[in-house]
Each structure stands twice: as C-alpha cells, then as structure tokens.
Tab-separated table of C-alpha atoms in Angstrom:
chain	number	residue	atom	x	y	z
A	208	MET	CA	72.141	-15.018	314.351
A	209	LYS	CA	71.389	-13.736	310.677
A	210	LYS	CA	74.277	-15.895	309.464
A	211	THR	CA	72.781	-18.928	311.196
A	212	ILE	CA	69.406	-18.242	309.550
A	213	LEU	CA	70.990	-17.561	306.139
A	214	HIS	CA	72.835	-20.978	306.504
A	215	ILE	CA	69.667	-22.833	307.412
A	216	CYS	CA	67.718	-21.244	304.309
A	217	LEU	CA	70.583	-22.359	302.074
A	218	LEU	CA	70.679	-25.726	303.449
A	219	LEU	CA	66.883	-26.069	302.772
A	220	ALA	CA	67.452	-24.864	299.163
A	221	VAL	CA	69.914	-27.464	298.468
A	222	VAL	CA	67.954	-30.462	299.672
A	223	ALA	CA	64.855	-31.703	297.767
A	224	VAL	CA	62.683	-34.293	299.607
A	225	ARG	CA	60.274	-36.410	297.509
A	226	ALA	CA	57.043	-35.241	299.114
A	227	ALA	CA	54.960	-38.149	298.092
A	228	ASP	CA	53.400	-39.558	301.203
A	229	TYR	CA	53.379	-43.298	301.236
A	230	SER	CA	52.257	-43.947	304.761
A	231	ALA	CA	48.575	-44.563	303.702
A	232	TYR	CA	49.759	-47.584	302.007
A	233	TYR	CA	50.821	-49.042	305.310
A	234	THR	CA	47.453	-48.925	307.022
A	235	GLN	CA	45.486	-51.923	307.849
A	236	LEU	CA	48.214	-54.524	307.022
A	237	PRO	CA	47.888	-58.098	308.267
A	238	THR	CA	51.410	-58.073	309.640
A	239	SER	CA	53.803	-55.504	310.552
A	240	VAL	CA	55.843	-54.260	307.696
A	241	LYS	CA	58.418	-51.426	308.401
A	242	PRO	CA	57.620	-48.600	306.051
A	243	VAL	CA	59.745	-46.778	303.556
A	244	GLU	CA	60.979	-43.347	304.072
A	245	PRO	CA	61.373	-40.413	301.585
A	246	VAL	CA	64.526	-40.297	299.451
A	247	VAL	CA	66.601	-37.073	299.603
A	248	ILE	CA	68.254	-35.591	296.645
A	249	PRO	CA	70.011	-32.062	296.518
A	250	THR	CA	68.408	-29.690	294.073
A	251	THR	CA	71.527	-28.868	292.127
A	252	THR	CA	70.480	-29.669	288.289
A	253	ILE	CA	72.460	-30.167	285.281
A	254	SER	CA	71.195	-31.000	281.656
A	255	LEU	CA	72.958	-33.581	279.700
A	256	THR	CA	73.447	-31.059	276.895
A	257	GLU	CA	75.829	-29.147	279.156
A	258	THR	CA	78.386	-31.891	279.189
A	259	GLY	CA	78.266	-32.668	275.436
A	260	GLY	CA	75.258	-34.909	275.206
A	261	VAL	CA	73.536	-34.882	271.771
A	262	GLY	CA	70.110	-36.343	271.569
A	263	ASP	CA	70.240	-37.451	267.875
A	264	GLY	CA	70.223	-41.080	268.185
A	265	VAL	CA	73.570	-41.248	266.592
A	266	THR	CA	76.037	-39.593	268.894
A	267	LEU	CA	77.440	-41.807	271.632
A	268	CYS	CA	76.633	-39.819	274.845
A	269	THR	CA	78.475	-42.301	277.352
A	270	ASP	CA	81.083	-39.815	278.219
A	271	ALA	CA	78.564	-37.048	278.516
A	272	PHE	CA	76.513	-39.037	281.216
A	273	ALA	CA	79.700	-39.787	283.069
A	274	LYS	CA	80.921	-36.118	283.088
A	275	ALA	CA	77.406	-34.899	284.307
A	276	ILE	CA	77.388	-37.483	287.165
A	277	ASP	CA	80.775	-36.612	288.282
A	278	GLN	CA	80.140	-32.927	288.246
A	279	LEU	CA	77.032	-33.519	290.322
A	280	ALA	CA	79.052	-35.642	292.871
A	281	ALA	CA	81.665	-33.128	293.098
A	282	LYS	CA	78.861	-30.551	294.264
A	283	GLY	CA	77.316	-33.088	296.737
A	284	GLY	CA	74.795	-34.453	294.327
A	285	GLY	CA	71.695	-33.277	292.376
A	286	ARG	CA	69.574	-33.979	289.331
A	287	LEU	CA	70.856	-35.036	285.792
A	288	VAL	CA	68.054	-34.053	283.380
A	289	VAL	CA	67.988	-35.923	280.173
A	290	PRO	CA	65.708	-33.687	277.868
A	291	GLN	CA	63.679	-34.563	274.689
A	292	GLY	CA	65.685	-36.631	272.286
A	293	VAL	CA	67.111	-40.097	271.668
A	294	TRP	CA	70.241	-40.623	273.705
A	295	LEU	CA	72.468	-43.329	272.430
A	296	THR	CA	74.875	-44.569	275.210
A	297	GLY	CA	76.939	-47.312	276.828
A	298	PRO	CA	76.642	-48.035	280.642
A	299	ILE	CA	75.604	-45.475	283.117
A	300	GLU	CA	76.932	-45.646	286.766
A	301	LEU	CA	75.152	-43.459	289.303
A	302	LYS	CA	76.759	-42.085	292.362
A	303	SER	CA	75.321	-41.340	295.761
A	304	ASN	CA	72.769	-38.306	296.041
A	305	THR	CA	72.257	-38.460	292.257
A	306	GLU	CA	68.901	-38.467	290.370
A	307	LEU	CA	68.681	-39.403	286.676
A	308	HIS	CA	65.591	-37.586	285.479
A	309	LEU	CA	63.940	-38.251	282.066
A	310	ASP	CA	61.728	-35.768	280.380
A	311	ARG	CA	58.690	-37.200	278.796
A	312	ASN	CA	60.019	-37.304	275.308
A	313	ALA	CA	63.497	-38.602	276.292
A	314	ILE	CA	64.576	-42.079	275.190
A	315	VAL	CA	67.862	-43.329	276.600
A	316	TYR	CA	68.853	-46.039	274.217
A	317	PHE	CA	71.769	-48.507	274.933
A	318	SER	CA	74.292	-49.085	272.185
A	319	PRO	CA	74.513	-52.450	270.233
A	320	ASP	CA	78.160	-52.268	270.717
A	321	LYS	CA	78.799	-55.131	273.303
A	322	ARG	CA	82.388	-54.122	273.954
A	323	LEU	CA	81.055	-51.045	275.880
A	324	TYR	CA	79.606	-53.438	278.618
A	325	LEU	CA	82.911	-55.441	279.247
A	326	ASP	CA	84.352	-55.155	282.806
A	327	LYS	CA	87.822	-53.610	282.044
A	328	LYS	CA	88.888	-55.074	285.475
A	329	GLY	CA	87.847	-58.540	284.350
A	330	LYS	CA	86.010	-59.306	287.669
A	331	ALA	CA	82.312	-59.231	286.318
A	332	SER	CA	80.944	-62.588	285.277
A	333	ARG	CA	78.309	-60.795	283.150
A	334	GLY	CA	78.403	-57.628	281.124
A	335	LEU	CA	77.981	-54.394	283.086
A	336	PRO	CA	74.360	-53.248	283.764
A	337	CYS	CA	73.038	-50.601	281.361
A	338	ILE	CA	72.367	-48.511	284.652
A	339	SER	CA	74.049	-49.328	287.765
A	340	ALA	CA	74.695	-48.030	291.183
A	341	ASN	CA	77.037	-49.837	293.815
A	342	ARG	CA	77.255	-49.129	297.630
A	343	CYS	CA	75.383	-45.735	297.024
A	344	THR	CA	73.104	-43.696	299.356
A	345	ASN	CA	70.153	-41.768	297.920
A	346	ILE	CA	69.705	-42.418	294.317
A	347	ALA	CA	66.887	-41.895	291.953
A	348	ILE	CA	65.674	-42.566	288.477
A	349	THR	CA	62.420	-40.569	287.662
A	350	GLY	CA	60.509	-38.955	285.011
A	351	GLN	CA	58.197	-39.998	282.127
A	352	GLY	CA	60.849	-40.960	279.684
A	353	ILE	CA	61.927	-44.582	278.218
A	354	ILE	CA	64.947	-46.334	278.964
A	355	ASP	CA	65.555	-49.072	276.324
A	356	GLY	CA	68.078	-51.787	276.807
A	357	ASN	CA	68.168	-52.952	273.142
A	358	GLY	CA	67.923	-56.416	274.372
A	359	GLN	CA	67.559	-58.118	270.891
A	360	GLN	CA	71.268	-57.674	270.499
A	361	TRP	CA	71.906	-59.982	273.483
A	362	ARG	CA	69.017	-62.479	273.887
A	363	PRO	CA	68.758	-65.880	272.209
A	364	VAL	CA	65.056	-66.761	271.144
A	365	LYS	CA	63.289	-69.973	270.738
A	366	ARG	CA	61.717	-70.795	267.321
A	367	SER	CA	58.755	-72.374	269.003
A	368	LYS	CA	57.668	-68.922	270.621
A	369	MET	CA	58.119	-67.107	267.371
A	370	SER	CA	55.670	-66.531	264.409
A	371	ASP	CA	57.008	-66.885	260.944
A	372	VAL	CA	57.077	-63.155	260.555
A	373	GLU	CA	58.951	-62.596	263.987
A	374	TRP	CA	61.517	-65.461	263.163
A	375	LYS	CA	62.293	-63.776	259.753
A	376	ALA	CA	62.875	-60.425	261.450
A	377	TYR	CA	65.536	-61.926	263.707
A	378	LEU	CA	67.129	-63.809	260.825
A	379	ASP	CA	67.111	-60.547	259.001
A	380	MET	CA	69.480	-58.999	261.671
A	381	GLY	CA	72.039	-61.806	261.030
A	382	GLY	CA	72.771	-64.028	263.957
A	383	GLN	CA	73.237	-67.806	264.060
A	384	VAL	CA	70.619	-70.713	264.441
A	385	ASN	CA	71.670	-73.817	266.156
A	386	GLU	CA	71.908	-77.097	264.479
A	387	LYS	CA	68.520	-78.275	265.409
A	388	GLY	CA	67.031	-74.937	263.897
A	389	ASP	CA	65.003	-74.350	267.066
A	390	LEU	CA	67.144	-71.475	268.699
A	391	TRP	CA	68.547	-68.199	267.383
A	392	TYR	CA	71.666	-66.378	268.946
A	393	PRO	CA	72.728	-62.718	268.267
A	394	TRP	CA	75.872	-63.830	267.062
A	395	GLN	CA	77.923	-62.205	264.060
A	396	MET	CA	75.088	-59.646	263.631
A	397	LYS	CA	74.764	-57.560	260.517
A	398	SER	CA	75.112	-54.276	262.732
A	399	GLY	CA	78.822	-54.891	262.331
A	400	TYR	CA	79.795	-54.735	265.956
A	401	PRO	CA	81.990	-57.324	266.927
A	402	ASP	CA	81.023	-60.370	269.348
A	403	VAL	CA	82.804	-60.409	272.757
A	404	ALA	CA	83.260	-63.987	273.516
A	405	ASN	CA	84.354	-67.035	271.571
A	406	SER	CA	80.964	-68.718	271.083
A	407	PRO	CA	77.188	-67.716	270.996
A	408	GLN	CA	76.712	-69.474	274.229
A	409	ARG	CA	79.466	-67.799	276.153
A	410	GLN	CA	78.346	-64.579	274.855
A	411	GLU	CA	74.654	-65.305	275.975
A	412	ALA	CA	76.009	-65.905	279.445
A	413	LEU	CA	77.317	-62.348	279.488
A	414	ARG	CA	73.844	-60.599	279.164
A	415	ASN	CA	73.324	-57.754	281.600
A	416	ASP	CA	70.409	-56.267	283.480
A	417	LEU	CA	68.906	-53.070	282.431
A	418	VAL	CA	68.935	-51.496	285.976
A	419	ARG	CA	70.881	-53.062	288.628
A	420	LEU	CA	71.350	-51.458	291.952
A	421	THR	CA	73.596	-53.376	294.375
A	422	ASP	CA	74.190	-52.692	298.125
A	423	CYS	CA	72.328	-49.281	297.940
A	424	LYS	CA	70.306	-47.441	300.548
A	425	ASN	CA	67.461	-45.016	299.777
A	426	VAL	CA	66.348	-45.633	296.213
A	427	LEU	CA	63.532	-44.218	294.191
A	428	VAL	CA	62.364	-45.373	290.802
A	429	GLU	CA	59.379	-43.414	289.721
A	430	GLY	CA	57.421	-42.899	286.636
A	431	VAL	CA	59.872	-44.190	283.936
A	432	THR	CA	59.307	-46.955	281.373
A	433	LEU	CA	61.862	-49.662	281.342
A	434	GLN	CA	61.894	-52.000	278.235
A	435	ASN	CA	63.616	-54.442	276.185
A	436	SER	CA	66.321	-55.566	278.623
A	437	PRO	CA	68.868	-58.015	277.725
A	438	ARG	CA	68.165	-59.785	280.923
A	439	PHE	CA	66.227	-58.592	284.080
A	440	HIS	CA	64.708	-55.019	283.758
A	441	LEU	CA	64.654	-53.633	287.416
A	442	HIS	CA	66.919	-55.540	289.733
A	443	PRO	CA	67.826	-54.103	293.241
A	444	CYS	CA	70.102	-56.482	295.026
A	445	TYR	CA	70.917	-56.201	298.606
A	446	CYS	CA	69.216	-52.941	298.991
A	447	GLU	CA	67.451	-51.093	301.802
A	448	ASN	CA	64.550	-48.584	301.718
A	449	VAL	CA	63.431	-48.978	298.019
A	450	ILE	CA	60.508	-47.086	296.470
A	451	ILE	CA	59.194	-48.214	292.997
A	452	ASP	CA	56.286	-45.980	292.229
A	453	GLY	CA	54.399	-45.897	288.835
A	454	VAL	CA	56.935	-47.659	286.637
A	455	THR	CA	56.134	-49.333	283.497
A	456	VAL	CA	58.195	-52.464	282.421
A	457	ARG	CA	57.643	-53.910	279.099
A	458	ALA	CA	59.282	-56.615	276.780
A	459	PRO	CA	58.287	-58.891	273.940
A	460	TRP	CA	56.223	-61.960	275.696
A	461	ASN	CA	58.507	-64.526	273.858
A	462	VAL	CA	61.949	-63.374	275.030
A	463	GLN	CA	64.382	-65.152	277.427
A	464	ASN	CA	64.850	-64.148	281.161
A	465	ALA	CA	63.141	-60.815	280.703
A	466	ASP	CA	62.036	-60.596	284.201
A	467	GLY	CA	60.204	-57.268	285.116
A	468	ILE	CA	60.921	-56.320	288.749
A	469	ASP	CA	63.190	-58.701	290.758
A	470	LEU	CA	63.967	-57.733	294.466
A	471	SER	CA	66.924	-59.890	295.560
A	472	ASP	CA	67.685	-59.904	299.207
A	473	CYS	CA	66.103	-56.368	299.771
A	474	HIS	CA	64.657	-54.845	303.019
A	475	ARG	CA	61.970	-52.220	303.354
A	476	VAL	CA	60.564	-52.045	299.708
A	477	LEU	CA	57.248	-50.525	298.417
A	478	VAL	CA	56.285	-51.599	294.867
A	479	VAL	CA	53.172	-49.527	294.135
A	480	ASN	CA	51.211	-48.785	290.857
A	481	ALA	CA	53.579	-50.576	288.705
A	482	THR	CA	52.553	-51.984	285.114
A	483	VAL	CA	54.485	-55.213	283.768
A	484	ASN	CA	54.251	-56.901	280.652
A	485	VAL	CA	57.371	-59.090	280.013
A	486	GLY	CA	58.716	-62.402	278.890
A	487	ASP	CA	59.328	-63.948	282.369
A	488	ASP	CA	58.308	-63.475	285.825
A	489	GLY	CA	56.479	-60.173	286.724
A	490	ILE	CA	57.142	-58.950	290.238
A	491	CYS	CA	59.603	-61.495	291.769
A	492	LEU	CA	61.213	-61.902	295.212
A	493	LYS	CA	64.558	-63.804	295.465
A	494	SER	CA	67.057	-64.594	298.272
A	495	GLY	CA	70.497	-66.208	297.733
A	496	LYS	CA	72.990	-67.288	300.179
A	497	PRO	CA	74.071	-64.555	302.752
A	498	ARG	CA	77.000	-62.458	301.700
A	499	LYS	CA	79.527	-60.822	304.093
A	500	ASN	CA	78.621	-57.321	304.838
A	501	SER	CA	75.336	-57.457	302.957
A	502	ILE	CA	71.728	-57.687	304.155
A	503	SER	CA	70.110	-61.015	303.501
A	504	GLY	CA	66.600	-62.321	303.020
A	505	CYS	CA	63.679	-60.190	301.666
A	506	GLU	CA	61.950	-58.486	304.463
A	507	ASP	CA	59.440	-55.767	305.153
A	508	ILE	CA	58.105	-55.716	301.437
A	509	LEU	CA	54.783	-54.352	300.378
A	510	VAL	CA	53.499	-54.857	296.849
A	511	HIS	CA	50.376	-52.872	296.088
A	512	GLN	CA	47.863	-51.848	293.407
A	513	CYS	CA	50.108	-53.302	290.499
A	514	THR	CA	49.071	-54.683	287.187
A	515	VAL	CA	50.855	-57.746	285.411
A	516	TYR	CA	49.841	-58.602	281.905
A	517	HIS	CA	52.025	-61.233	280.241
A	518	ALA	CA	54.639	-62.893	282.677
A	519	HIS	CA	55.424	-66.372	283.636
A	520	GLY	CA	54.073	-65.311	286.978
A	521	GLY	CA	52.259	-62.288	288.246
A	522	PHE	CA	53.585	-62.356	291.964
A	523	VAL	CA	56.512	-64.679	292.478
A	524	LEU	CA	58.666	-66.027	295.118
A	525	GLY	CA	61.888	-67.626	293.951
A	526	SER	CA	63.359	-69.803	292.811
A	527	GLU	CA	66.053	-68.710	295.363
A	528	THR	CA	64.694	-68.270	298.758
A	529	VAL	CA	67.710	-69.321	300.777
A	530	ALA	CA	68.100	-66.574	303.179
A	531	GLY	CA	64.333	-66.364	303.782
A	532	MET	CA	61.343	-64.257	303.111
A	533	ARG	CA	59.757	-62.406	305.904
A	534	ASN	CA	56.996	-59.824	306.493
A	535	ILE	CA	55.750	-59.572	302.930
A	536	VAL	CA	52.218	-58.418	301.908
A	537	ALA	CA	51.110	-58.118	298.385
A	538	ARG	CA	47.555	-56.936	297.839
A	539	GLN	CA	45.089	-55.178	295.502
A	540	CYS	CA	46.801	-56.459	292.320
A	541	ARG	CA	45.447	-57.601	289.087
A	542	PHE	CA	46.896	-60.281	286.674
A	543	ALA	CA	45.530	-60.590	283.164
A	544	GLY	CA	47.065	-63.065	280.806
A	545	THR	CA	49.940	-64.373	282.973
A	546	ASP	CA	51.046	-67.969	282.662
A	547	VAL	CA	50.683	-68.327	286.374
A	548	GLY	CA	48.976	-66.151	288.936
A	549	LEU	CA	50.657	-66.652	292.189
A	550	ARG	CA	53.712	-68.722	291.751
A	551	PHE	CA	55.942	-69.943	294.645
A	552	LYS	CA	58.873	-71.926	293.151
A	553	SER	CA	62.262	-73.310	294.559
A	554	GLY	CA	64.183	-76.452	294.676
A	555	ALA	CA	66.898	-78.507	296.569
A	556	GLY	CA	69.848	-76.290	296.987
A	557	ARG	CA	67.748	-73.121	296.383
A	558	GLY	CA	65.332	-73.150	299.249
A	559	GLY	CA	64.752	-71.158	302.398
A	560	LYS	CA	62.040	-70.397	304.856
A	561	THR	CA	58.995	-68.020	304.448
A	562	GLU	CA	57.538	-66.247	307.459
A	563	ARG	CA	54.370	-63.933	307.747
A	564	LEU	CA	53.509	-63.762	304.051
A	565	TYR	CA	50.061	-62.483	303.128
A	566	VAL	CA	48.549	-62.137	299.690
A	567	SER	CA	45.055	-60.771	299.378
A	568	ASP	CA	42.593	-59.081	297.007
A	569	ILE	CA	44.073	-60.433	293.888
A	570	VAL	CA	41.938	-60.463	290.695
A	571	MET	CA	43.080	-62.557	287.689
A	572	SER	CA	41.755	-63.539	284.194
A	573	ASP	CA	42.938	-65.576	281.339
A	574	ILE	CA	45.632	-67.348	283.386
A	575	LYS	CA	47.355	-69.988	281.051
A	576	ASP	CA	48.419	-72.567	283.537
A	577	GLU	CA	47.903	-72.335	287.370
A	578	ALA	CA	46.141	-69.592	289.233
A	579	VAL	CA	48.170	-70.698	292.454
A	580	ILE	CA	51.248	-73.048	292.507
A	581	PHE	CA	53.673	-74.260	295.032
A	582	GLN	CA	56.730	-76.043	293.225
A	583	CYS	CA	59.720	-77.434	294.904
A	584	ASP	CA	61.492	-79.202	292.015
A	585	TYR	CA	62.218	-76.131	290.031
A	586	VAL	CA	65.365	-76.287	287.782
A	587	ASN	CA	66.920	-73.252	285.894
A	588	ARG	CA	67.236	-74.292	282.286
A	589	PRO	CA	69.063	-71.752	280.212
A	590	ALA	CA	68.272	-71.621	276.524
A	591	GLY	CA	70.023	-74.314	274.829
A	592	ASN	CA	70.239	-76.476	277.882
A	593	GLU	CA	66.854	-77.838	278.490
A	594	LYS	CA	68.269	-81.123	280.005
A	595	ALA	CA	69.553	-79.415	283.285
A	596	GLN	CA	68.804	-81.594	286.168
A	597	ALA	CA	67.764	-80.878	289.802
A	598	GLN	CA	70.378	-80.857	292.452
A	599	GLN	CA	70.526	-84.079	294.549
A	600	THR	CA	71.009	-82.448	297.870
A	601	LEU	CA	69.185	-82.078	301.116
A	602	GLN	CA	70.714	-78.595	301.817
A	603	PHE	CA	68.809	-75.501	301.392
A	604	LEU	CA	65.402	-77.157	300.925
A	605	PRO	CA	62.377	-75.022	300.403
A	606	ASP	CA	60.106	-74.324	303.325
A	607	PHE	CA	57.086	-72.715	302.194
A	608	GLN	CA	55.056	-72.058	305.411
A	609	ASP	CA	53.320	-69.307	307.203
A	610	ILE	CA	51.448	-68.141	303.856
A	611	HIS	CA	48.029	-66.611	304.047
A	612	ILE	CA	46.248	-66.129	300.635
A	613	SER	CA	42.723	-64.377	300.705
A	614	ASN	CA	40.085	-62.910	298.563
A	615	VAL	CA	41.426	-64.081	295.345
A	616	VAL	CA	39.062	-64.199	292.239
A	617	CYS	CA	40.149	-65.726	289.121
A	618	ARG	CA	38.239	-66.295	285.824
A	619	GLY	CA	39.951	-68.647	283.430
A	620	CYS	CA	42.942	-70.918	284.224
A	621	HIS	CA	43.989	-74.428	283.265
A	622	THR	CA	44.256	-75.500	286.981
A	623	ALA	CA	43.193	-73.691	290.191
A	624	ILE	CA	45.505	-74.895	292.605
A	625	LYS	CA	48.663	-77.104	292.354
A	626	ALA	CA	51.057	-77.973	295.010
A	627	SER	CA	53.741	-80.519	295.745
A	628	GLY	CA	56.699	-80.778	297.888
A	629	ILE	CA	59.699	-83.150	298.304
A	630	GLU	CA	59.158	-86.622	299.327
A	631	ASP	CA	59.801	-87.227	303.199
A	632	GLN	CA	60.533	-83.595	303.724
A	633	LYS	CA	58.367	-80.844	305.114
A	634	CYS	CA	58.474	-78.125	302.331
A	635	VAL	CA	54.954	-77.046	301.838
A	636	HIS	CA	52.862	-76.700	305.095
A	637	ASP	CA	50.917	-74.358	307.319
A	638	ILE	CA	49.363	-72.561	304.108
A	639	GLU	CA	45.890	-71.083	304.160
A	640	LEU	CA	43.734	-70.065	301.262
A	641	THR	CA	40.565	-68.228	302.437
A	642	ASN	CA	37.645	-66.733	300.587
A	643	CYS	CA	38.722	-67.461	296.974
A	644	THR	CA	36.872	-68.119	293.952
A	645	ILE	CA	38.607	-69.696	290.962
A	646	VAL	CA	37.098	-70.660	287.657
A	647	TYR	CA	39.177	-73.345	286.040
A	648	ASP	CA	39.218	-75.007	282.590
A	649	LYS	CA	40.609	-78.486	283.343
A	650	THR	CA	41.797	-79.188	286.909
A	651	GLY	CA	40.539	-77.849	290.303
A	652	GLN	CA	43.040	-79.288	292.650
A	653	GLN	CA	46.220	-80.877	291.948
A	654	ILE	CA	47.797	-81.105	295.457
A	655	ASP	CA	50.035	-83.797	296.441
A	656	SER	CA	48.719	-84.729	299.996
A	657	GLN	CA	51.841	-86.677	300.900
A	658	THR	CA	54.258	-83.735	300.343
A	659	ALA	CA	51.866	-80.452	300.619
A	660	GLN	CA	49.494	-79.531	303.281
A	661	LEU	CA	47.188	-76.619	302.336
A	662	LYS	CA	44.085	-75.564	304.134
A	663	LEU	CA	41.215	-74.247	302.169
A	664	ASN	CA	38.645	-72.203	303.936
A	665	ASN	CA	35.629	-71.096	301.830
A	666	VAL	CA	37.466	-71.721	298.584
A	667	ARG	CA	35.143	-72.239	295.467
A	668	LEU	CA	36.533	-73.982	292.530
A	669	VAL	CA	34.050	-73.883	289.706
A	670	LYS	CA	34.540	-75.756	286.304
A	671	ASN	CA	34.145	-73.669	283.265
A	672	GLU	CA	31.902	-75.848	281.237
A	673	CYS	CA	32.284	-73.520	278.103
A	674	LYS	CA	35.869	-74.869	277.732
A	675	GLU	CA	34.948	-78.496	277.321
C-alpha cells in the first residue's frame, strides 16, 4: 500500500498541468463550440546552458537545442528553459511532451545562414520552419521572451511601401533590385552567407514560417513575442486542441506575407488576449483540400479579446476555405489601423462552406479600406507576379453563408460594407449584420445585389463629413 501511494506521489510530481481555467471563455456563446483542454507537460527541467548553449549572440546553438530536446524526450519530456541572453540558432524541432520556455530577457534569434533551413531529405518545398513540431502530442512554447525570425534575410520588399530611409537601409544590406527598380530581393547579401537557389525568385519561394506545428494535438503557445518572420509567424496546421494565450506578434507593416496567427484546418482552438501588428492578415482561418489521415476544415474555434493594429485584415477567413469553416466565434476584439476589419476572402478553386459563424462586439478605428468585406475573386499574387489570374473553374467555389455579425462599432473607414459573389452562383447569402454602427469616409454600401445577399438589421452607416 505504501509503495502504491509513493508511486502516485511520484507520478503527480512528474506531471505539470497548465492551471489556467479557460472554461469562462465558453459561457454564453451563440453556438456550441467544443472547449479546449489543459496541456500536460512533465516537470523535468533542463537549461540550454547544460547542453552547451551560449547566449552571446555569436555562438550557434542549434546543436544545444537539439541535444536538450533529445535529453528531455529520453526522460519522457519536460521543460527546456532558455535563460537570459541572445541565442543564435538554426531550426528547432520540438518533440512530444516538450515545453520550450523563454525567460523574460531571452531572445531566440534565427541565423541568417539559409543553408541551415534546407531539408536534407529534399522533400520540403519550403525551407524548414524556424520552430516546428510534427505529429506531436503535448507541446508548449511559453514565457516572456522573444523569438525573432530574422525575416529580412528572406523577404522581398516593394519600393512603393518603403520610405527613402527604409529603402536605403535595405540596399545597404546588399541584395538585388529588379529591372523595374520597384522590388528588392535578399540576394547576394553583404552578410556573406551563400544563397541557396539559382535565382532570387526561387529563393523567395523557399521562405519559411517562424512557428509551424503540423498534425499536433494539445498545443499551448503562451506569453511569448513572435516577431520578424520570413513568412507566417504562428501557423498551426491540422492541429487539435490548441491554446494561444497572451502572445504578441509583430513585424514591419510593409513586408510580404507576414501573417500573424494563421489557423489551417484546426479543431478546438482558443485564441485569447493576443496582440498582433504585422504586414499581412492578423488572425486568419484557412482550410485547404482534405488530406489523408489528417483533420480537415476549421472547427470549434473561439477568438476572444484580441487586439490587431496593422494588418491586411483584423479577423480573416480565407482565402482557402475548401474543407469548410464550422462552429466559429470571434468576439470582444478591437482593430485599430488595419486595412480591413472583418475580411472574408476566397475565389474559384479555393472556396468551401461556412456554417455557424458568429462575430460580435467588435470595435474598430482608422480602417484604411472596408470595415466588412465579402470577396469571391481573390487571387494570390506573390511579389513580382502581380499579373496572376483567377482560376477559371466551377470547382471549390466559395459558399459564405450562415454568418452572423452583430454589435460592431467602427469609426473611420473608406467603405462600410462591400460584398460581391460570382455571377450565376450562390456564393454570398444568408448573412446577417445586426446592431452595427459604421462611420465611413467615402462609401456606405457597395453590395452587388445580383451576387451577394446580406440582411442588415438596425445597421447605421454614417458619413464622416469631416473627410470631404
């Protein structure tokens, strides 16, 4: 009996459960959303310094991260502590039951050496993510430190988005400007690190995500600052039971594809208390074509009390919605300075069905373009390929429907509500806006009644006469 009690005590000592109670966020929801569950991580702890890491910003710590994670995995998992310092590293791959914890004054800084991110097996179409996990259970990234993707070593930038001072700063790094003089590529940089493709365009196509988690279950990302990603910042794909709490995501406003938080085909997700200020979409839900042995569609997702400053969209669906969006609630969020507030975008070949989607209690100010937009002709145009055309297909058409938007207040936007579908197709329908007030500068409604059906209930659209 004594041995049994001792065994139980030891077991309890080995396991640390995140004590935060998230159940309160799931009260009084307008539709049923399956709640998240706590993430369980063993309490075994190791410091990065124990495996040879040096936080001097010079010593490459890739091997130290790998050794520490392997040691934790051999013990059943635990917490890898990154203490104060600047920790230069290549890609970091997490394993099941592992937590990467950054102390407040810790900066994990990813190396400008692009060779470190090439897939040695030659299977990946992009560079390896800075931080990744694949088919893992119980993983966490926590703390108050900073994770910096050193994205200027990867991203092209447009001259039209740069001041003279910013443009000169990029030119001083080396790189190559295209023939038109309107696009800079990080090619043949003065840092001296070699390029990893045979052209600037092909190297640009290798750009990697800062944090990409694929086919994982039970994920916690809490407290950290994610910044300056080569591509998307936080990108869970085909994941289940994901908690994103109190993170800060930031990047220059004028950089390419620097999405903040992208959820691709994820189930049971809570995004709460996030602050996003980036160069592309802020908080975005995507759904591609179903994959074998993976979950599909976005389902049971709650976005609550988040702030988005600059972004192409504050809360965004698409452009990929193929496998559908179901049981989604976004509420009590604020957008200040985004290009678009609520952005629903898709196109032929990219679209799918939305079901039971509720957006409420959103406040916005200084929105550059539309407060609310439904767009069905979206085309992805990579830098340097602005002439890309929409697909000519009737497969995978957008089906924006069963969407309920209420209690939205916006002060300042170019257009209040814009919506258009696809001719002779039912792509935007059964959508309600209720109890909303939008102060616009130029256009109140720009709704194509032939292709988009929106029902407005107690919606006030007020012209800002001061902008005339």
